[in-house]
Amino acid sequence: MKQDSSMEVQILSTKIIKPSAATPNDNRNYKVTFFEQLAPKMHIPLLYFYSFDGQDMVDDASKHQLLQKSLAQTLSLYYPLAGRFTKDGLSVNCEDQGAVYMEAQVNTQLAEFLPKANKDLELFNDFFPKVLGEYTSVTTPLVAIQATTFQCGGLGLAVSISHALADGFTMCTFTQDWANMSRLGIREPSCYFDQSAVTTFAAKDIYGIKPPPGMKTGDKYVTKKFLFDGTAISSLREKVLAGGSSIKHQPSRVELATACIWRALILGSSKKHRHLRPSVMSLTMNIRGKTAVAIPKSSFGNRYVEFAIKYMGEEDKLELHDLVVLIRETIQNILAACAEASNGDELFSLNFNNLKEVREIMHDDTMDFYWLSSLCRFPQYEVDFGWGKPYLATGDHVPAELVALRDTKSGVGIEAKVSVTERDMLAVESDPDVKEFTYTFKLNRIPGFKPHHSSPAQDVTPLYSPSPALSSGLHHQSVQSMHFVAKSNEKHQKYQLTL
């Protein structure tokens, strides 16, 4: 989709923020484990949007000053993130080289930007810092920040951290600690730096794992968001439980949302190939506290296993409950294998073999392959730097076969960001279950904002547009109401939104 040519994000300055306290000599060389060796060589991006009303207005200079000071203090606690990889990539040189901090501004209002960005998700990418250099170069920063101010005083804060050193848990914990440092001041990191990990999970020879294949020539990818609200999740769960006697558990939100989207993709592929074709979802799972060999629940770094959930297409038809059972059984098998891994070598073999299988499947043209990423239950909407919790937390637009799940702001529903080819997207959008149980994400107005030359009534439109099936009453029970207070000069008016 063509990006909005009228919007321009301008980088005003680029600084290096160094830790506020020097790293002790004993910590100047941080050795990585095999978990980091097997991790993707990329940066993980998260993006938070904050709104400011007249009562809480903070000038742009004060925002940047507070963010930079607290970032320096937080980096002193998370000293490896302020370092640089050594040439062999097996350790981090922690000489307090610092993190990149970019000050930026955009020539629009937050209330005007978000509706456009939720129709064209590529617009979010302008708010992420461009990482300088190769991901594991001796000069590449491991943390890059871009703080972009809007004309209305709103703020887009992007945090990008090297996956070669940190997974989603570590990144979210670091960001939460940074916010807490800004708002409250903290003395200790919430992550645990396990000094024994470098011995227990020592780096290994990882030869034999294929690199991911490149993008297929000629494929055009599109990305859209689908919202499963709390009531829709409950109704979807009821449908799955009623559909098959093989269900022996209460399906989780993630299982239900994954099965719904994945089944739509499988059925779409079957129309193209005229049969139910093997399909694979690659999932990563945090294994902190889940292994026989001790991994503290707050461990810093990468502590996850990547594995394949394989649907082999051997049945005549495919029901939702079939995939729910498959997802649960595969996860339980991986958990059981982790629980049996009594030492580092066994856990390495588990990780290595699973990742090797995933990469081989990616190169197999007889199977469809999709990535599944979930940040559900990570407290992204609790990241408060002192001016309130984020209005929206999101990620970047990635042109790949990816289903990215995260909690809705209420913590009850799930937002699914689906990035697939145009043909696959048509299959998802036209799937009866997707149409019945999801809203198409369409943010029209932000409560509390008054765009230029608009009346209060124009500010009052639904945050989410129901799919056609929802609008026609097929899923009437998922319709909800919510209230907010919209400000118009000094007069407050209360409106009710029907979702």
C-alpha positions as a printed Julia matrix, in Angstrom:
499×3 Matrix{Float64}:
   0.0     0.0    0.0
   1.26    3.45  -0.85
   2.43    5.39   2.16
   1.09    8.81   3.12
   3.32   11.26   1.24
   2.11   14.18   3.34
   3.57   12.75   6.55
   7.25   13.24   7.27
   9.24   11.99  10.24
  12.32   14.17  10.68
  15.31   13.03  12.73
  16.47   16.07  14.72
  19.46   14.56  16.49
  21.21   11.25  17.12
  23.02   10.78  20.41
  24.88    8.04  22.2
  23.57    7.52  25.73
  26.15    5.87  27.96
  25.49    4.21  31.32
  25.33    6.64  34.22
  27.82    4.5   36.18
  30.89    2.74  34.79
  30.67   -1.02  34.38
  32.97   -2.81  36.91
  36.08   -4.4   35.41
  34.84   -7.88  36.35
  31.84   -7.41  34.05
  33.62   -6.0   31.02
  33.4    -9.23  29.03
  29.95  -10.81  28.8
  30.06  -14.26  27.22
  27.03  -15.49  25.3
  25.44  -18.93  25.55
  24.22  -21.31  22.85
  20.79  -19.68  23.24
  22.24  -16.45  21.82
  24.09  -18.36  19.09
  20.82  -19.85  17.86
  18.86  -16.6   18.06
  18.05  -14.6   14.91
  20.54  -11.88  14.01
  18.03   -9.05  14.02
  16.67   -6.35  16.3
  13.32   -6.77  18.09
  11.21   -3.62  17.73
   8.44   -2.39  20.02
   6.56    0.87  19.68
   4.55    2.76  22.29
   2.3     5.76  21.68
   1.5     8.19  24.48
  -1.14   10.88  24.45
  -0.87   14.13  26.41
  -3.83   16.32  27.28
  -3.7    19.9   28.5
  -3.45   18.96  32.16
  -0.53   16.59  31.68
   1.35   18.51  29.01
   5.11   18.07  29.13
   7.26   20.04  26.71
   9.3    18.07  24.2
  12.67   19.04  25.68
  11.62   17.79  29.13
  10.42   14.48  27.67
  13.74   13.84  25.95
  15.73   14.91  29.0
  13.81   12.54  31.29
  14.04    9.65  28.84
  17.77   10.08  28.28
  18.62   10.42  31.98
  16.6     7.36  32.98
  17.95    5.37  30.0
  21.52    6.06  31.16
  20.61    4.91  34.66
  18.91    1.75  33.36
  21.84    0.87  31.09
  24.1     0.87  34.14
  21.96   -2.01  35.46
  21.74   -3.76  32.08
  25.4    -3.25  31.21
  25.64   -5.8   28.33
  23.05   -3.81  26.37
  25.39   -0.82  26.4
  28.23   -2.86  24.89
  29.16   -4.21  21.45
  29.67   -7.73  20.13
  33.23   -8.93  19.7
  34.37   -9.97  16.23
  33.69  -13.69  16.81
  30.19  -12.94  18.13
  30.76  -15.1   21.21
  30.92  -12.3   23.76
  29.98   -8.68  24.32
  32.63   -6.08  25.0
  31.06   -4.06  27.84
  33.07   -0.85  27.68
  30.01    1.39  28.14
  29.84    2.24  24.44
  26.19    3.17  24.94
  22.82    3.06  23.19
  21.62    5.15  20.26
  18.94    7.74  21.07
  17.24    9.56  18.2
  15.12   12.64  18.71
  12.53   13.04  15.98
   9.39   14.96  15.14
   6.5    14.34  12.78
   4.33   16.92  11.03
   0.96   15.54  12.12
  -1.3    15.0   15.1
  -1.4    11.65  16.88
  -5.18   11.58  16.42
  -4.74   12.02  12.68
  -1.84    9.6   12.32
  -3.2     6.47  14.02
  -6.3     6.06  11.81
  -4.08    6.24   8.73
  -1.45    3.9   10.19
  -4.0     1.26  11.1
  -5.1     1.21   7.46
  -1.51    1.28   6.17
   0.64   -0.49   8.78
   3.85    0.38   6.95
   3.47    3.93   8.3
   4.48    2.64  11.73
   7.91    1.73  10.36
   8.9     5.41  10.11
   8.86    5.54  13.91
  11.47    2.81  14.38
  15.2     3.61  14.54
  17.26    2.42  11.61
  19.98    0.22  13.08
  23.44    1.35  12.04
  25.63   -1.47  10.66
  25.45   -5.26  10.64
  23.54   -6.78  13.54
  26.58   -8.4   15.21
  29.25   -5.95  14.02
  31.75   -4.71  16.59
  30.37   -1.19  16.06
  26.62   -1.88  15.96
  24.64   -0.64  18.99
  22.64   -3.32  20.75
  19.93   -0.85  21.77
  18.47    1.9   19.61
  15.72    4.3   20.68
  13.65    6.71  18.6
  11.46    9.22  20.44
   9.17   11.03  17.99
   7.0    13.94  19.1
   3.72   14.86  17.41
   2.41   18.38  16.84
  -0.2    17.79  19.55
   2.44   16.86  22.14
   1.92   13.11  21.78
   4.9    10.79  21.7
   5.88    7.69  19.74
   8.61    5.78  21.6
  10.32    2.94  19.75
  12.67    0.5   21.47
  14.82   -1.79  19.34
  17.1    -4.4   20.97
  19.38   -6.99  19.4
  17.75  -10.44  19.38
  21.27  -11.85  19.32
  21.46  -10.87  23.0
  17.86  -10.59  24.23
  14.5   -12.26  23.64
  11.03  -10.79  24.05
  11.01  -11.41  27.81
  14.31   -9.62  28.33
  13.32   -6.76  26.06
   9.96   -6.19  27.76
  11.57   -6.42  31.2
  14.27   -3.92  30.25
  11.69   -1.5   28.87
   9.53   -1.85  31.98
  12.56   -1.18  34.2
  13.45    1.86  32.1
   9.93    3.21  32.62
  10.07    2.45  36.34
  13.44    4.15  36.57
  11.95    7.24  34.94
   8.86    7.3   37.14
  10.04    5.86  40.46
  13.78    5.22  40.42
  15.01    1.64  40.91
  18.22    0.19  42.34
  18.26   -3.34  40.94
  17.34   -4.82  37.53
  14.33   -7.11  37.34
  16.36   -9.44  35.12
  18.77  -11.88  36.74
  22.3   -12.07  35.34
  23.19  -15.73  35.84
  26.97  -15.98  36.04
  26.85  -19.78  35.8
  24.95  -19.77  32.49
  28.12  -19.32  30.42
  29.31  -22.69  31.79
  25.99  -24.55  31.9
  24.92  -23.33  28.47
  28.33  -22.81  26.91
  28.58  -21.8   23.24
  28.67  -24.74  20.81
  29.44  -25.63  17.21
  26.13  -24.89  15.46
  27.15  -25.99  11.98
  24.39  -27.73  10.04
  21.47  -25.35  10.46
  20.25  -23.88   7.19
  19.7   -20.13   6.99
  16.12  -18.98   6.4
  15.23  -18.81   2.7
  14.82  -15.46   1.03
  11.48  -13.97   0.07
   9.8   -15.63  -2.88
  10.15  -13.67  -6.1
   7.0   -11.91  -7.18
   5.1   -12.31  -3.92
   3.46   -9.17  -2.56
   2.79   -9.18   1.16
   0.03   -7.35   2.98
  -0.5    -6.92   6.72
  -3.78   -6.46   8.54
  -4.93   -6.61  12.15
  -7.81   -8.71  13.46
  -9.25   -8.25  16.94
 -10.7   -11.08  19.03
 -12.48   -9.33  21.9
 -13.17  -11.08  25.2
 -16.73  -12.06  24.33
 -15.69  -13.41  20.94
 -12.95  -15.48  22.62
 -15.57  -16.99  24.95
 -17.91  -17.77  22.05
 -15.08  -19.26  20.0
 -14.11  -21.42  22.98
 -17.71  -22.66  23.28
 -17.75  -23.57  19.59
 -14.49  -25.49  19.85
 -15.56  -27.37  22.99
 -18.85  -28.34  21.35
 -17.14  -29.48  18.17
 -15.19  -32.47  19.28
 -14.86  -34.97  22.13
 -11.07  -34.93  21.71
 -10.87  -31.61  23.62
  -9.82  -32.44  27.17
  -8.9   -28.91  28.31
 -10.13  -25.34  28.3
  -8.49  -23.84  25.19
  -6.43  -20.74  25.88
  -6.86  -17.42  24.08
  -3.64  -17.98  22.14
  -4.67  -21.49  21.08
  -8.06  -20.26  19.89
  -6.79  -17.22  17.97
  -3.96  -19.24  16.41
  -6.26  -22.07  15.35
  -8.78  -19.66  13.84
  -6.24  -17.77  11.7
  -4.21  -20.88  10.82
  -7.27  -22.85   9.69
  -8.25  -19.98   7.39
  -4.77  -20.09   5.84
  -4.85  -23.89   5.45
  -8.28  -23.86   3.82
  -7.19  -21.03   1.52
  -4.18  -23.07   0.45
  -6.37  -26.13  -0.15
  -8.41  -24.17  -2.69
  -5.24  -23.3   -4.55
  -3.78  -26.83  -4.48
  -7.13  -28.67  -4.5
  -6.29  -30.73  -1.42
  -5.5   -30.24   2.24
  -1.78  -29.54   2.11
   0.73  -29.92   4.97
   1.1   -26.68   6.9
   3.53  -25.72   9.66
   3.53  -23.02  12.32
   6.87  -22.18  13.93
   6.48  -21.06  17.54
   8.96  -19.86  20.15
   8.32  -20.59  23.83
   9.91  -19.05  26.91
  11.41  -21.93  28.9
  12.46  -20.02  32.01
  11.49  -22.12  35.02
  10.32  -25.01  32.81
  13.44  -27.16  32.54
  15.07  -29.76  34.75
  18.33  -27.85  34.57
  17.8   -24.63  36.5
  16.92  -21.51  34.48
  15.76  -18.7   36.79
  12.4   -17.22  35.76
  13.93  -13.75  35.42
  17.08  -14.75  33.49
  18.59  -12.13  31.18
  19.29  -13.06  27.56
  17.63  -15.57  25.25
  15.96  -18.47  27.03
  13.49  -20.0   24.62
  13.02  -22.95  22.31
  11.72  -22.71  18.74
   9.72  -25.64  17.39
   7.31  -26.64  14.64
   3.6   -27.37  15.01
   2.91  -29.65  12.05
  -0.42  -30.24  10.38
   0.18  -32.96   7.8
  -3.06  -32.64   5.79
  -3.97  -36.32   6.05
  -7.66  -35.78   6.91
 -10.58  -35.27   4.54
 -11.64  -32.13   6.4
 -10.23  -29.82   9.04
 -12.14  -28.47  12.03
 -11.1   -25.83  14.53
 -10.91  -28.28  17.4
  -8.44  -30.43  15.39
  -5.92  -27.58  15.34
  -6.56  -26.63  18.97
  -5.73  -30.19  20.01
  -2.66  -30.27  17.74
  -1.33  -26.99  19.16
  -1.85  -28.08  22.77
  -0.34  -31.56  22.26
   2.74  -30.17  20.5
   3.36  -27.63  23.25
   2.87  -30.27  25.95
   5.38  -32.54  24.2
   7.95  -29.73  24.09
   7.35  -28.9   27.74
   7.84  -32.57  28.65
  11.1   -32.67  26.69
  12.3   -29.51  28.46
  11.4   -31.01  31.84
  13.55  -34.05  31.04
  16.59  -32.02  29.96
  18.78  -32.38  33.04
  21.89  -30.6   31.77
  23.02  -28.0   29.27
  24.05  -30.5   26.61
  20.61  -32.12  26.54
  18.92  -28.73  26.34
  21.23  -27.68  23.51
  20.38  -30.85  21.57
  16.68  -30.13  22.06
  17.05  -26.55  20.81
  19.42  -27.4   17.98
  17.35  -30.28  16.59
  14.08  -28.36  16.76
  15.55  -25.31  15.04
  17.18  -27.51  12.41
  13.81  -29.11  11.68
  12.13  -25.71  11.39
  14.73  -24.47   8.91
  14.48  -27.63   6.79
  10.7   -27.25   6.64
  11.11  -23.64   5.53
  13.01  -24.91   2.49
  10.43  -27.64   1.7
   8.14  -26.51  -1.13
   5.62  -29.26  -0.36
   4.62  -27.54   2.9
   3.18  -24.13   3.75
   5.13  -22.35   6.48
   4.17  -19.52   8.85
   5.88  -17.88  11.8
   3.84  -17.47  14.98
   4.93  -14.81  17.46
   3.13  -14.14  20.72
   3.71  -11.34  23.23
   0.5   -12.16  25.08
   0.74  -11.76  28.86
   3.7    -9.43  28.51
   2.76   -6.17  30.31
   3.25   -3.83  27.36
   0.44   -1.54  28.45
   2.07   -1.02  31.87
   5.07    0.88  30.5
   4.56    4.21  32.28
   7.4     6.73  32.22
   5.52    9.18  34.43
   2.99   10.58  32.0
   0.57    7.65  31.96
   0.33    4.25  30.32
   0.61    3.92  26.54
  -2.46    4.52  24.42
  -1.23    1.92  21.92
   1.56   -0.68  21.93
   2.5    -2.26  18.62
   5.32   -3.63  16.47
   6.72   -3.07  13.01
   5.4    -4.21   9.63
   7.29   -7.3    8.44
   6.81   -8.62   4.86
   6.77  -12.32   5.72
   4.42  -15.19   6.51
   3.86  -14.06  10.08
   1.04  -14.17  12.61
   1.89  -11.9   15.57
  -0.33  -12.02  18.63
  -0.5    -9.57  21.51
  -2.98   -8.67  24.21
  -5.53   -5.96  23.64
  -5.26   -3.05  26.04
  -7.86   -4.6   28.36
  -5.78   -7.77  28.59
  -8.84   -9.88  27.82
  -8.85  -10.0   24.02
  -6.16  -10.72  21.44
  -4.96   -8.61  18.54
  -3.68  -10.72  15.65
  -1.44   -8.98  13.14
  -1.34  -11.16  10.06
   1.28  -10.63   7.36
   0.88  -12.93   4.34
   0.65  -12.79   0.56
  -2.3   -11.01  -1.01
  -3.9   -14.34  -1.97
  -3.58  -15.72   1.55
  -5.0   -12.51   3.02
  -8.13  -12.89   0.88
  -8.53  -16.38   2.33
  -8.23  -15.05   5.89
 -10.65  -12.17   5.36
 -13.28  -14.36   3.7
 -13.09  -17.21   6.23
 -16.46  -17.65   8.02
 -14.9   -18.05  11.48
 -12.6   -15.06  11.08
 -15.57  -12.98   9.9
 -17.74  -14.17  12.78
 -15.31  -13.87  15.65
 -13.07  -10.91  14.8
 -13.23   -7.21  14.15
 -11.14   -5.7   11.39
  -8.86   -3.25  13.15
  -9.76    0.28  12.15
  -8.92    3.11  14.53
 -10.94    6.17  13.58
 -10.61    8.64  16.44
  -8.82    8.81  19.75
 -10.81    9.65  22.87
  -9.6    12.91  24.37
  -8.27   14.28  21.08
  -9.84   16.99  18.96
  -8.39   17.11  15.44
  -8.21   20.48  13.71
 -11.53   21.9   12.47
 -13.59   19.05  13.89
 -16.61   19.15  16.14
 -16.92   16.99  19.26
 -19.39   14.76  17.43
 -16.79   14.0   14.75
 -14.45   12.68  17.42
 -16.94   10.04  18.45
 -16.58    7.04  16.16
 -15.89    3.37  16.96
 -12.34    2.34  17.74
 -12.89   -0.96  15.95
 -15.02   -1.54  12.86
 -17.02   -4.78  13.06
 -16.59   -7.26  10.23
 -19.64   -7.65   7.95
 -20.7   -10.79   9.8
 -20.67   -8.99  13.14
 -22.58   -6.05  11.71
 -25.27   -8.33  10.32
 -25.89   -9.83  13.74
 -24.25  -13.23  13.29
 -22.29  -12.59  16.45
 -24.5   -10.11  18.24
 -23.39  -11.24  21.67
 -19.89   -9.81  21.1
 -21.19   -6.25  20.8
 -19.98   -4.21  23.73
 -20.25   -0.64  24.97
 -17.64    1.6   26.48
 -17.55    5.16  27.7
 -15.0     7.91  27.5
 -14.82   11.6   28.21
 -14.04   13.75  25.18
 -12.64   17.22  25.84
 -13.84   20.24  23.92
 -12.17   23.39  25.24
 -13.17   23.46  28.93
 -16.39   21.49  28.5
 -16.45   17.77  29.09
 -18.94   15.62  27.22
 -19.56   11.95  27.84
 -20.13    9.63  24.93
 -20.91    5.95  24.6
 -19.26    3.89  21.9
 -20.8     0.67  20.67
 -18.21   -1.85  19.47
